[in-house]
């Protein structure tokens, strides 16, 4: 009986200790580390604000939908694999690739359709549309596009916002950074917010 009581008491103490350590100390420790300057923004979801209001996350690409497709003043993200529309926008609450290989007929048709639609939207030949404009990312919610895809959209954005081509190109340059592996990329959310600030009438 004494042995059973000792074992029960030892198990209870271990339970209490592990509950305090893993249920209180560890979560508080993680929370405290997340409050360190420089880490807090990442811990909160890398939220981008404008005029004190949350405008989105710099880690999640959401393709903007213009009020009038014929008067489109926005830069567009890569297509989302999870969207019913071949060009998006996708659902930011879900993430994932299509899992279709390069020889998949459905993917080849989607890429060709996207290339034609984007070429028409930007007023260029299909051969000028870069690869990232017609292929979805692994997450389906890539926040960045290539500099080539951003450059392709400059003339349309300038025309529909009233900004000069030089001004729009400067906004692209201001929002071009490395994507973590040394390849330049343009964060579309930040770029569109910069466009809106420069041309408040864009919608």
mmCIF file of C-alpha atoms in Angstrom:
data_model
loop_
_atom_site.group_PDB
_atom_site.id
_atom_site.type_symbol
_atom_site.label_atom_id
_atom_site.label_comp_id
_atom_site.label_asym_id
_atom_site.label_seq_id
_atom_site.Cartn_x
_atom_site.Cartn_y
_atom_site.Cartn_z
ATOM 1 C CA UNK A 1 0.000 0.000 0.000
ATOM 2 C CA UNK A 2 2.841 2.387 0.906
ATOM 3 C CA UNK A 3 4.505 1.650 -2.422
ATOM 4 C CA UNK A 4 1.289 2.471 -4.298
ATOM 5 C CA UNK A 5 0.911 5.747 -2.420
ATOM 6 C CA UNK A 6 4.534 6.691 -3.147
ATOM 7 C CA UNK A 7 4.111 5.945 -6.830
ATOM 8 C CA UNK A 8 0.841 7.887 -6.955
ATOM 9 C CA UNK A 9 2.396 10.866 -5.191
ATOM 10 C CA UNK A 10 5.451 10.753 -7.485
ATOM 11 C CA UNK A 11 3.191 10.675 -10.551
ATOM 12 C CA UNK A 12 1.087 13.549 -9.222
ATOM 13 C CA UNK A 13 4.166 15.665 -8.561
ATOM 14 C CA UNK A 14 5.452 14.957 -12.063
ATOM 15 C CA UNK A 15 2.069 15.907 -13.502
ATOM 16 C CA UNK A 16 2.013 19.185 -11.567
ATOM 17 C CA UNK A 17 5.596 19.992 -12.517
ATOM 18 C CA UNK A 18 5.073 19.294 -16.212
ATOM 19 C CA UNK A 19 1.773 21.234 -16.217
ATOM 20 C CA UNK A 20 3.489 24.284 -14.735
ATOM 21 C CA UNK A 21 6.544 23.928 -17.024
ATOM 22 C CA UNK A 22 4.791 23.217 -20.313
ATOM 23 C CA UNK A 23 1.443 24.860 -19.642
ATOM 24 C CA UNK A 24 2.631 28.081 -17.992
ATOM 25 C CA UNK A 25 6.390 28.697 -18.100
ATOM 26 C CA UNK A 26 6.991 27.634 -21.714
ATOM 27 C CA UNK A 27 4.075 29.600 -23.253
ATOM 28 C CA UNK A 28 5.040 32.688 -21.237
ATOM 29 C CA UNK A 29 8.647 32.283 -22.381
ATOM 30 C CA UNK A 30 7.629 32.071 -26.041
ATOM 31 C CA UNK A 31 5.350 35.086 -25.612
ATOM 32 C CA UNK A 32 8.145 37.070 -23.939
ATOM 33 C CA UNK A 33 10.578 36.296 -26.765
ATOM 34 C CA UNK A 34 7.961 37.411 -29.311
ATOM 35 C CA UNK A 35 7.837 40.823 -27.627
ATOM 36 C CA UNK A 36 11.528 41.486 -28.345
ATOM 37 C CA UNK A 37 11.850 44.550 -30.638
ATOM 38 C CA UNK A 38 12.308 43.361 -34.206
ATOM 39 C CA UNK A 39 10.401 40.130 -33.604
ATOM 40 C CA UNK A 40 7.048 41.476 -32.467
ATOM 41 C CA UNK A 41 5.821 42.305 -35.967
ATOM 42 C CA UNK A 42 6.666 38.828 -37.220
ATOM 43 C CA UNK A 43 4.998 37.212 -34.235
ATOM 44 C CA UNK A 44 1.808 39.170 -34.889
ATOM 45 C CA UNK A 45 1.596 38.015 -38.508
ATOM 46 C CA UNK A 46 3.678 40.686 -40.287
ATOM 47 C CA UNK A 47 0.610 42.910 -40.512
ATOM 48 C CA UNK A 48 0.924 45.901 -42.849
ATOM 49 C CA UNK A 49 -1.009 48.988 -41.777
ATOM 50 C CA UNK A 50 -2.074 52.125 -43.585
ATOM 51 C CA UNK A 51 -3.470 55.127 -41.749
ATOM 52 C CA UNK A 52 -3.539 53.073 -38.562
ATOM 53 C CA UNK A 53 -5.684 50.337 -40.135
ATOM 54 C CA UNK A 54 -4.596 46.785 -40.958
ATOM 55 C CA UNK A 55 -4.337 46.455 -44.740
ATOM 56 C CA UNK A 56 -3.099 42.864 -44.900
ATOM 57 C CA UNK A 57 -0.024 40.764 -44.230
ATOM 58 C CA UNK A 58 3.260 41.117 -46.078
ATOM 59 C CA UNK A 59 3.446 37.298 -46.065
ATOM 60 C CA UNK A 60 0.128 36.647 -47.824
ATOM 61 C CA UNK A 61 -0.573 37.583 -51.412
ATOM 62 C CA UNK A 62 -4.180 38.526 -52.164
ATOM 63 C CA UNK A 63 -4.816 39.519 -55.759
ATOM 64 C CA UNK A 64 -6.700 42.845 -55.839
ATOM 65 C CA UNK A 65 -10.024 42.984 -57.655
ATOM 66 C CA UNK A 66 -10.510 46.304 -59.494
ATOM 67 C CA UNK A 67 -13.884 47.989 -59.263
ATOM 68 C CA UNK A 68 -13.834 48.227 -63.056
ATOM 69 C CA UNK A 69 -11.766 45.576 -64.887
ATOM 70 C CA UNK A 70 -11.484 47.931 -67.850
ATOM 71 C CA UNK A 71 -9.878 50.543 -65.580
ATOM 72 C CA UNK A 72 -7.492 48.446 -63.505
ATOM 73 C CA UNK A 73 -4.987 50.526 -61.479
ATOM 74 C CA UNK A 74 -3.436 47.705 -59.441
ATOM 75 C CA UNK A 75 -0.446 45.434 -59.627
ATOM 76 C CA UNK A 76 -1.448 41.785 -59.548
ATOM 77 C CA UNK A 77 -0.056 38.785 -57.688
ATOM 78 C CA UNK A 78 0.740 35.395 -59.091
ATOM 79 C CA UNK A 79 -2.329 33.217 -59.723
ATOM 80 C CA UNK A 80 -3.665 31.119 -56.862
ATOM 81 C CA UNK A 81 -3.897 27.354 -57.253
ATOM 82 C CA UNK A 82 -6.944 27.340 -54.988
ATOM 83 C CA UNK A 83 -9.005 29.801 -57.022
ATOM 84 C CA UNK A 84 -11.860 28.808 -59.329
ATOM 85 C CA UNK A 85 -10.945 31.770 -61.523
ATOM 86 C CA UNK A 86 -7.876 30.948 -63.598
ATOM 87 C CA UNK A 87 -6.206 34.222 -62.536
ATOM 88 C CA UNK A 88 -7.517 34.369 -58.974
ATOM 89 C CA UNK A 89 -7.988 35.874 -56.511
ATOM 90 C CA UNK A 90 -7.503 33.005 -54.127
ATOM 91 C CA UNK A 91 -8.900 32.384 -50.676
ATOM 92 C CA UNK A 92 -6.358 33.613 -48.095
ATOM 93 C CA UNK A 93 -7.829 31.278 -45.480
ATOM 94 C CA UNK A 94 -6.535 28.261 -47.403
ATOM 95 C CA UNK A 95 -3.132 27.546 -48.814
ATOM 96 C CA UNK A 96 -1.700 24.869 -51.054
ATOM 97 C CA UNK A 97 -0.419 23.976 -54.517
ATOM 98 C CA UNK A 98 -2.277 22.251 -57.321
ATOM 99 C CA UNK A 99 0.150 19.269 -57.227
ATOM 100 C CA UNK A 100 -0.035 19.172 -61.026
ATOM 101 C CA UNK A 101 3.204 18.385 -62.843
ATOM 102 C CA UNK A 102 4.578 20.288 -65.858
ATOM 103 C CA UNK A 103 3.146 17.715 -68.276
ATOM 104 C CA UNK A 104 -0.363 17.790 -66.826
ATOM 105 C CA UNK A 105 -2.822 18.759 -69.583
ATOM 106 C CA UNK A 106 -5.065 20.784 -67.265
ATOM 107 C CA UNK A 107 -2.091 22.771 -65.973
ATOM 108 C CA UNK A 108 -0.792 23.375 -69.517
ATOM 109 C CA UNK A 109 -4.226 24.668 -70.552
ATOM 110 C CA UNK A 110 -4.456 26.905 -67.484
ATOM 111 C CA UNK A 111 -0.994 28.344 -68.142
ATOM 112 C CA UNK A 112 -1.849 29.037 -71.772
ATOM 113 C CA UNK A 113 -5.147 30.669 -70.760
ATOM 114 C CA UNK A 114 -3.430 32.794 -68.127
ATOM 115 C CA UNK A 115 -0.759 33.855 -70.603
ATOM 116 C CA UNK A 116 -3.382 34.989 -73.095
ATOM 117 C CA UNK A 117 -5.436 36.868 -70.494
ATOM 118 C CA UNK A 118 -2.432 38.659 -69.021
ATOM 119 C CA UNK A 119 -1.038 39.536 -72.447
ATOM 120 C CA UNK A 120 -4.412 41.067 -73.355
ATOM 121 C CA UNK A 121 -4.656 42.928 -70.041
ATOM 122 C CA UNK A 122 -1.174 44.407 -70.375
ATOM 123 C CA UNK A 123 -1.284 44.976 -74.139
ATOM 124 C CA UNK A 124 1.758 42.834 -74.936
ATOM 125 C CA UNK A 125 2.464 39.649 -76.860
ATOM 126 C CA UNK A 126 2.098 36.327 -74.966
ATOM 127 C CA UNK A 127 5.835 35.748 -75.335
ATOM 128 C CA UNK A 128 6.508 38.768 -73.105
ATOM 129 C CA UNK A 129 4.580 37.362 -70.117
ATOM 130 C CA UNK A 130 7.050 35.997 -67.504
ATOM 131 C CA UNK A 131 6.722 32.519 -66.039
ATOM 132 C CA UNK A 132 5.735 33.587 -62.516
ATOM 133 C CA UNK A 133 2.729 35.454 -63.922
ATOM 134 C CA UNK A 134 1.165 32.217 -65.180
ATOM 135 C CA UNK A 135 2.244 29.690 -62.531
ATOM 136 C CA UNK A 136 1.007 29.394 -58.952
ATOM 137 C CA UNK A 137 3.421 29.209 -56.038
ATOM 138 C CA UNK A 138 3.723 26.251 -53.687
ATOM 139 C CA UNK A 139 1.576 28.062 -51.122
ATOM 140 C CA UNK A 140 -0.801 29.501 -53.677
ATOM 141 C CA UNK A 141 -0.528 32.792 -51.777
ATOM 142 C CA UNK A 142 2.881 34.123 -52.801
ATOM 143 C CA UNK A 143 3.111 37.771 -51.638
ATOM 144 C CA UNK A 144 5.805 38.698 -54.162
ATOM 145 C CA UNK A 145 6.203 38.775 -57.923
ATOM 146 C CA UNK A 146 9.304 39.012 -60.065
ATOM 147 C CA UNK A 147 10.648 42.374 -61.145
ATOM 148 C CA UNK A 148 9.870 41.321 -64.726
ATOM 149 C CA UNK A 149 6.178 40.799 -63.914
ATOM 150 C CA UNK A 150 6.024 44.109 -62.056
ATOM 151 C CA UNK A 151 7.677 45.900 -64.992
ATOM 152 C CA UNK A 152 5.121 44.343 -67.339
ATOM 153 C CA UNK A 153 2.304 46.016 -65.369
ATOM 154 C CA UNK A 154 3.859 49.475 -65.044
ATOM 155 C CA UNK A 155 2.332 51.052 -68.157
ATOM 156 C CA UNK A 156 -1.205 49.902 -67.307
ATOM 157 C CA UNK A 157 -0.935 51.119 -63.713
ATOM 158 C CA UNK A 158 0.466 54.473 -64.853
ATOM 159 C CA UNK A 159 -2.298 54.883 -67.429
ATOM 160 C CA UNK A 160 -5.104 54.055 -64.985
ATOM 161 C CA UNK A 161 -3.800 56.073 -62.026
ATOM 162 C CA UNK A 162 -2.613 59.162 -63.867
ATOM 163 C CA UNK A 163 0.874 58.740 -62.416
ATOM 164 C CA UNK A 164 3.865 59.085 -64.695
ATOM 165 C CA UNK A 165 5.610 55.939 -65.884
ATOM 166 C CA UNK A 166 8.783 57.103 -64.134
ATOM 167 C CA UNK A 167 6.906 57.546 -60.839
ATOM 168 C CA UNK A 168 5.397 54.066 -61.033
ATOM 169 C CA UNK A 169 8.762 52.521 -61.876
ATOM 170 C CA UNK A 170 10.230 54.273 -58.848
ATOM 171 C CA UNK A 171 7.482 52.796 -56.647
ATOM 172 C CA UNK A 172 8.366 49.347 -57.999
ATOM 173 C CA UNK A 173 12.038 49.932 -57.234
ATOM 174 C CA UNK A 174 11.206 51.167 -53.724
ATOM 175 C CA UNK A 175 9.319 47.931 -53.005
ATOM 176 C CA UNK A 176 11.839 45.541 -54.545
ATOM 177 C CA UNK A 177 13.800 43.411 -52.094
ATOM 178 C CA UNK A 178 15.494 40.025 -51.923
ATOM 179 C CA UNK A 179 13.102 37.157 -51.239
ATOM 180 C CA UNK A 180 15.503 35.414 -48.852
ATOM 181 C CA UNK A 181 17.604 33.561 -51.423
ATOM 182 C CA UNK A 182 19.081 36.543 -53.173
ATOM 183 C CA UNK A 183 16.500 36.796 -55.983
ATOM 184 C CA UNK A 184 14.829 40.220 -56.229
ATOM 185 C CA UNK A 185 11.085 40.211 -55.669
ATOM 186 C CA UNK A 186 8.374 42.866 -55.391
ATOM 187 C CA UNK A 187 5.875 42.717 -52.520
ATOM 188 C CA UNK A 188 2.555 43.401 -54.228
ATOM 189 C CA UNK A 189 0.639 44.511 -51.128
ATOM 190 C CA UNK A 190 3.222 47.118 -50.168
ATOM 191 C CA UNK A 191 3.511 48.244 -53.787
ATOM 192 C CA UNK A 192 -0.247 48.693 -54.186
ATOM 193 C CA UNK A 193 -0.424 50.638 -50.923
ATOM 194 C CA UNK A 194 2.326 52.901 -52.258
ATOM 195 C CA UNK A 195 0.381 53.338 -55.502
ATOM 196 C CA UNK A 196 -2.762 54.228 -53.544
ATOM 197 C CA UNK A 197 -0.852 56.766 -51.451
ATOM 198 C CA UNK A 198 0.592 58.362 -54.599
ATOM 199 C CA UNK A 199 -2.773 58.286 -56.392
ATOM 200 C CA UNK A 200 -5.526 58.347 -53.738
ATOM 201 C CA UNK A 201 -8.228 58.275 -56.395
ATOM 202 C CA UNK A 202 -7.229 54.793 -57.585
ATOM 203 C CA UNK A 203 -9.889 52.189 -56.851
#
